[in-house]
XYZ file of C-alpha atoms in Angstrom:
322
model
C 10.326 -6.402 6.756
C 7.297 -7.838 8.794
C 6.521 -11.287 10.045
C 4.569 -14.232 9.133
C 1.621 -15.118 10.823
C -1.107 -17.976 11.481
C -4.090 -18.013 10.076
C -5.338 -17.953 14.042
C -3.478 -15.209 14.035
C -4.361 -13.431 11.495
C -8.387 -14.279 12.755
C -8.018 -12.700 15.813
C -6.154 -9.621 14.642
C -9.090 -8.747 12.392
C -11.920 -9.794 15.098
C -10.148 -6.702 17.029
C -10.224 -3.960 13.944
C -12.800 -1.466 12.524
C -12.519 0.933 9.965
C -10.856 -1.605 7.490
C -9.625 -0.586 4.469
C -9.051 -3.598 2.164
C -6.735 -2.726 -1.067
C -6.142 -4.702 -4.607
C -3.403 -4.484 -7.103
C -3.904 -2.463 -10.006
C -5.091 -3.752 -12.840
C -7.328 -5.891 -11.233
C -8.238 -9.253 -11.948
C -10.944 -11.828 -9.849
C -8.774 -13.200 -7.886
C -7.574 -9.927 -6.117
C -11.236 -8.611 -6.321
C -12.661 -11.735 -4.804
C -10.870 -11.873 -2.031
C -11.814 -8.378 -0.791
C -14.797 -8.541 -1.340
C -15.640 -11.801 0.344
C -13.392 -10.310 3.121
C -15.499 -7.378 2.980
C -18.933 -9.135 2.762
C -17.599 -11.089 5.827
C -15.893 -8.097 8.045
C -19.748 -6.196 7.450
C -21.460 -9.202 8.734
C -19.157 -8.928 12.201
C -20.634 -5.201 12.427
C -17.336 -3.748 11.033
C -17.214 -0.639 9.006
C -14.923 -1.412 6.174
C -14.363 -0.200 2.176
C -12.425 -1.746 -0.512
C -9.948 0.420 -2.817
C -8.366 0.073 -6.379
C -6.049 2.512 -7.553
C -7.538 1.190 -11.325
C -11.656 1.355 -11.635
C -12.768 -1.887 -10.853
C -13.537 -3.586 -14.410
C -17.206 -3.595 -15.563
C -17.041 -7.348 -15.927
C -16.468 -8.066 -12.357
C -19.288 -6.159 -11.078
C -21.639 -8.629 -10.687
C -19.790 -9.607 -7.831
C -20.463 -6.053 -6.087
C -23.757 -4.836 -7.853
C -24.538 -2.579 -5.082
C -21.206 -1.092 -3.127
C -20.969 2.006 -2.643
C -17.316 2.720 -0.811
C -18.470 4.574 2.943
C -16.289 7.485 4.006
C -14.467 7.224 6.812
C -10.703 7.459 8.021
C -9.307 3.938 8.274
C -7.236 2.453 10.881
C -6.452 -0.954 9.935
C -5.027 -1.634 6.433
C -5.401 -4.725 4.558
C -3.811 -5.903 1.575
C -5.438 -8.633 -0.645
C -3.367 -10.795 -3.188
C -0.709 -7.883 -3.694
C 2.721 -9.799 -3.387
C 5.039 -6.285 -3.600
C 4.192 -2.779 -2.860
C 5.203 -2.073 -6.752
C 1.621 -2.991 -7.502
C -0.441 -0.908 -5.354
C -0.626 1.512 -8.365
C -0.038 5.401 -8.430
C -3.635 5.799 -5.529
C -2.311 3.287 -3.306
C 1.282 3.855 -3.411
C 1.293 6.233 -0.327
C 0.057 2.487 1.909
C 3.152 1.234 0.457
C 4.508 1.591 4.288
C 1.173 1.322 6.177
C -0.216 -1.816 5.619
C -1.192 -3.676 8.537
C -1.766 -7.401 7.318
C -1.679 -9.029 4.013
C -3.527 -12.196 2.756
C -1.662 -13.809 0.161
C -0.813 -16.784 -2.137
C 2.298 -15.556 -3.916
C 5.625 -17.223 -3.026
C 7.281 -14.104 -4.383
C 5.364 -12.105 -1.330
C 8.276 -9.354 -0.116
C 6.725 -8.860 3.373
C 6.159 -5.811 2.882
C 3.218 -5.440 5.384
C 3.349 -5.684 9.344
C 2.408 -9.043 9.367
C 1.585 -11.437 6.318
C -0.520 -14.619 5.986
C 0.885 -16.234 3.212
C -0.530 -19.581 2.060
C 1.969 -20.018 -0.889
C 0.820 -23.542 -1.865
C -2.997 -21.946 -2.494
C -4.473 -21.923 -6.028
C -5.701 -18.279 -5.237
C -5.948 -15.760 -2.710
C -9.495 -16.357 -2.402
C -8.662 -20.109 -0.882
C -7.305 -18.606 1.808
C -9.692 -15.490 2.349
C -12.446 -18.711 2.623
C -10.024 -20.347 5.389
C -10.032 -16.579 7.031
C -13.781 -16.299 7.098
C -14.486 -19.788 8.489
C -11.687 -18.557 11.072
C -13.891 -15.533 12.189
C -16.736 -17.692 12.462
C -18.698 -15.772 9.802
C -21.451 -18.453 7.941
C -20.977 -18.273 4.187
C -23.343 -16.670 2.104
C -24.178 -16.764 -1.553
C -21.970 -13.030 -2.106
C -19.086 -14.678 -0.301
C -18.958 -17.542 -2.044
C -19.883 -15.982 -5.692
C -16.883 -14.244 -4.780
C -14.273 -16.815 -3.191
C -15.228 -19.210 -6.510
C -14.563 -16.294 -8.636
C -11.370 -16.235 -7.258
C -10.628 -19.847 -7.370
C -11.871 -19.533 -11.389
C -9.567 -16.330 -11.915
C -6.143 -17.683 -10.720
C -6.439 -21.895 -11.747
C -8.217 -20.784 -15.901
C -11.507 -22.289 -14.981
C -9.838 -24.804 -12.724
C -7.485 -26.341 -16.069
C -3.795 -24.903 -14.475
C -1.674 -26.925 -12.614
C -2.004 -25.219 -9.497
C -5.339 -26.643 -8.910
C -5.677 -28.659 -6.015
C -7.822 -31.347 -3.940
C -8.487 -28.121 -1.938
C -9.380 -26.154 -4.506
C -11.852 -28.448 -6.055
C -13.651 -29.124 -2.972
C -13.838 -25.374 -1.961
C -15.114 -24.716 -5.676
C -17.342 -27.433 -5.172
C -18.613 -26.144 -1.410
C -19.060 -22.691 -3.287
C -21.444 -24.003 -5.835
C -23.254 -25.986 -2.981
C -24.181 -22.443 -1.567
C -25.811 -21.589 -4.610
C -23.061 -20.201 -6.822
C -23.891 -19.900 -10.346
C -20.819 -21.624 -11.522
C -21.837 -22.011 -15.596
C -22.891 -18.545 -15.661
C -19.645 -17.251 -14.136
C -17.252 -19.433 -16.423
C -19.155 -18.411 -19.584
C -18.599 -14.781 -18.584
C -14.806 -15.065 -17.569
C -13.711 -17.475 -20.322
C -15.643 -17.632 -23.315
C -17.089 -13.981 -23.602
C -15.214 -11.852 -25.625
C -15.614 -8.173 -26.483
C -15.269 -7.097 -30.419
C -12.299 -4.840 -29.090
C -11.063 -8.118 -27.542
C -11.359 -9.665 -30.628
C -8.817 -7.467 -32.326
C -6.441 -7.202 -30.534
C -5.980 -10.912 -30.449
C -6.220 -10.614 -34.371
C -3.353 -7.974 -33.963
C -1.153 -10.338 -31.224
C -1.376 -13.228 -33.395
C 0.253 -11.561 -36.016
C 3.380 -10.732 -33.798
C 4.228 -14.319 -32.841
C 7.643 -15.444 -32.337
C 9.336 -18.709 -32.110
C 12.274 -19.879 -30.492
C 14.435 -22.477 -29.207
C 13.251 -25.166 -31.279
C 9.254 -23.752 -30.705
C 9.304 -24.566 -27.208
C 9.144 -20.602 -26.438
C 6.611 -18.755 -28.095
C 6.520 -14.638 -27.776
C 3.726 -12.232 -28.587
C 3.859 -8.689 -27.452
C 1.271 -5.322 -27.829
C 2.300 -2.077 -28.386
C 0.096 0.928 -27.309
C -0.685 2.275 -30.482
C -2.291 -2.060 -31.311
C -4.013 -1.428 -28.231
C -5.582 2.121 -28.977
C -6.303 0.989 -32.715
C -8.605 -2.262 -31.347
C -9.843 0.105 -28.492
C -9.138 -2.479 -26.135
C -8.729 -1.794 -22.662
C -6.909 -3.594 -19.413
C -10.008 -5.332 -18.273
C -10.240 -6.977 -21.453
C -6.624 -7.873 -21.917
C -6.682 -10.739 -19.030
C -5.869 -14.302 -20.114
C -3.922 -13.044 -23.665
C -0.578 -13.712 -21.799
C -1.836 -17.278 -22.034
C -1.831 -17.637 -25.567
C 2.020 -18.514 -26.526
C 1.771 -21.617 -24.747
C -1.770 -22.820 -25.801
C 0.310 -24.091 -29.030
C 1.298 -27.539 -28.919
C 4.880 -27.649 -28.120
C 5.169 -24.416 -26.205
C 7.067 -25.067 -22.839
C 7.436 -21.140 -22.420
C 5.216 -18.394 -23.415
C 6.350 -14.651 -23.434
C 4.141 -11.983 -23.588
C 5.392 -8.173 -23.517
C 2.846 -5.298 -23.340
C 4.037 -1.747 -23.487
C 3.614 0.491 -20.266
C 4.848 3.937 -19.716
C 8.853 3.839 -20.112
C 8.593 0.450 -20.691
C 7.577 -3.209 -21.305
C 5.003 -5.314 -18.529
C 6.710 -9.046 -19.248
C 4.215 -11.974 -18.554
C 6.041 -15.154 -18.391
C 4.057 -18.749 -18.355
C 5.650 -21.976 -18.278
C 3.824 -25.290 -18.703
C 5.868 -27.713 -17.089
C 9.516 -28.272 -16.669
C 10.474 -24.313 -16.681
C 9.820 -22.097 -13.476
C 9.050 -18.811 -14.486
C 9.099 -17.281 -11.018
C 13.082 -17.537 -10.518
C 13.137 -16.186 -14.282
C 11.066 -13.241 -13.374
C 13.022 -12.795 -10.182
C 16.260 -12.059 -12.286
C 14.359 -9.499 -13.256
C 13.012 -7.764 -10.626
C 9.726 -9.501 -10.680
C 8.128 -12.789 -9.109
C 5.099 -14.689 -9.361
C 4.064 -18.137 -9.428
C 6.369 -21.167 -10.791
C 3.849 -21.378 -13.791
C 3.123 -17.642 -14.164
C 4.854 -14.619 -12.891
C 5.785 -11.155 -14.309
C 8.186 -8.234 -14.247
C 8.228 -4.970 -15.685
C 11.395 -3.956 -17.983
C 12.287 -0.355 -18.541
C 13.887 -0.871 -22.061
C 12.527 -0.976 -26.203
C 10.746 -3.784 -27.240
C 13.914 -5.503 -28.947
C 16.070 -5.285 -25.637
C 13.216 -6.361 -23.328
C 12.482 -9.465 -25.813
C 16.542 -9.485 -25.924
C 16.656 -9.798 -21.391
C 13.853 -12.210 -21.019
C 15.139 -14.439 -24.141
C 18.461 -15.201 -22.749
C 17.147 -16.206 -19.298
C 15.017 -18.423 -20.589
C 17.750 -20.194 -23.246
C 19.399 -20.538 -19.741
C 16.622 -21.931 -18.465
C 15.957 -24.795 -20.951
C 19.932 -25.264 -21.395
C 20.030 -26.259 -17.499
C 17.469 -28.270 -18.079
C 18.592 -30.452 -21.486
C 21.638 -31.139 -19.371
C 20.224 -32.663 -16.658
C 18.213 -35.429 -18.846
């Protein structure tokens, strides 16, 4: 298990690496992208060779962050991890850094310390709050790629800044962002209200699976491969369904189960009273208090089954305390 460290700490470590190879989680999402990449933007401007890696192809609709990398070969000797709380996301490429990883920049309480040493800001909206914190640490001046990436970030993790994990901080590093010339209405319209026809269907498709329980205050929607491969949708367009369940009024809990190999992917989201990272933790996962996941090697029915009881628990702990 490795150590926490200071964000001076962290600073200096990097001011004294080359040949940086920055990794994201699979399945990627802007959050875990943005962070690299402003990392990376900011690591090239101190001279440093440096390459980002996915084991997932980085999603179409992110490019615009990164309209012109092209990864540059070389053997890396630092290893940095960017908004990847356990090693059990570094995907089938990655896995073999499970044990190399030299520092990790992170925002997820659940963070297992997996890397040498970790700075963990677990009271950040996003990653990318802290990667902005990092760069102002190595004394790299913003630019209009860093910061297009940082509020992407910010965007990603807080759903266009509406979650209640958005902060004082986070506004004002949004708003510093936008100040440097990001393109803030262009980037929102993109992530949140552009939706593919394949997109479309599968949310016609999820709809149709809804569950209620508990009185309605949990809500549960799942997708099976064979709804997936009928709609043609694919992962990068998938981001932000988990949100659904509890977009209905009355929804304290919203369940989402999408089947992986051998298994089910659970997304939990709570809205207020209900923490879904100790739920998720029960599981073998973690996240955030309002979002976290796990993955479930079981049938639909038994995953549904697990997660269902936990969260009757849940809400019966908390009736008897008001």
């Amino acid at each position: 298990m490795g150590i926490a460290i200071t964000l001076e700490q962290a600073c200096a470590w990097l001011r004294e690496q080359d040949d940086i190879l920055i990794l994201t989680h699979q399945n990627p999402d802007g959050d875990t992208l943005g962070s690299a990449f402003a990392l990376y933007y900011a690591l090239r401007a101190l001279g440093k060779r440096v390459r980002v890696e996915c084991s997932d192809e980085f999603p179409r609709k992110y490019r615009f962050m990164f309209p012109d990398y092209q990864p540059e070969a070389f053997e890396e000797r630092f290893v940095v991890a960017a908004d990847i709380a356990d090693t059990q996301l570094f995907g089938k490429k990655l896995e073999r850094y499970s044990g190399a990883v030299d520092l990790c920049i992170d925002h997820h309480p659940s963070n297992t310390f997996y890397a040498a040493q970790t700075y963990l800001v677990a009271d950040a909206a996003a990653t990318a709050e802290a990667i902005c914190d990092v760069i102002d640490g190595l004394g790299v001046t913003l630019d209009l790629p860093m910061a297009t990436c940082i509020y992407t970030g910010l965007s990603t993790d807080t759903g266009c800044f509406r979650f209640s994990n958005t902060t004082a901080k986070t506004l004002s590093t949004a708003s510093r962002m936008v100040a440097l010339g990001v393109d803030n209405a262009e980037i929102n319209l993109q992530m949140f209200s552009h939706k593919t026809q394949s997109r479309i269907a599968i949310e016609r498709e999820v709809y149709n699976t809804m569950e209620y329980h508990f009185g309605n205050r949990c809500a549960v929607i799942w997708m099976t491969r064979a709804m997936l491969e009928q709609a043609g949708a694919d992962d990068a367009e998938l981001e932000g369904v988990s949100a659904i369940p509890t977009q209905i009024e009355g929804v304290e809990v919203g369940v989402t189960l999408r089947e992986k190999e051998g298994g089910y992917k659970v997304s939990l989201r709570t809205s207020r009273y209900i923490n879904a990272s100790e739920i998720c933790a029960r599981l073998g996962g973690g996240g955030h208090a309002r979002a976290a996941g796990c993955f479930l090697a079981a049938t639909l029915e038994e995953a549904k089954r697990q997660v269902l009881v936990l969260v009757k628990q849940a809400f019966d702990r908390y009736d008897a305390e008001q």
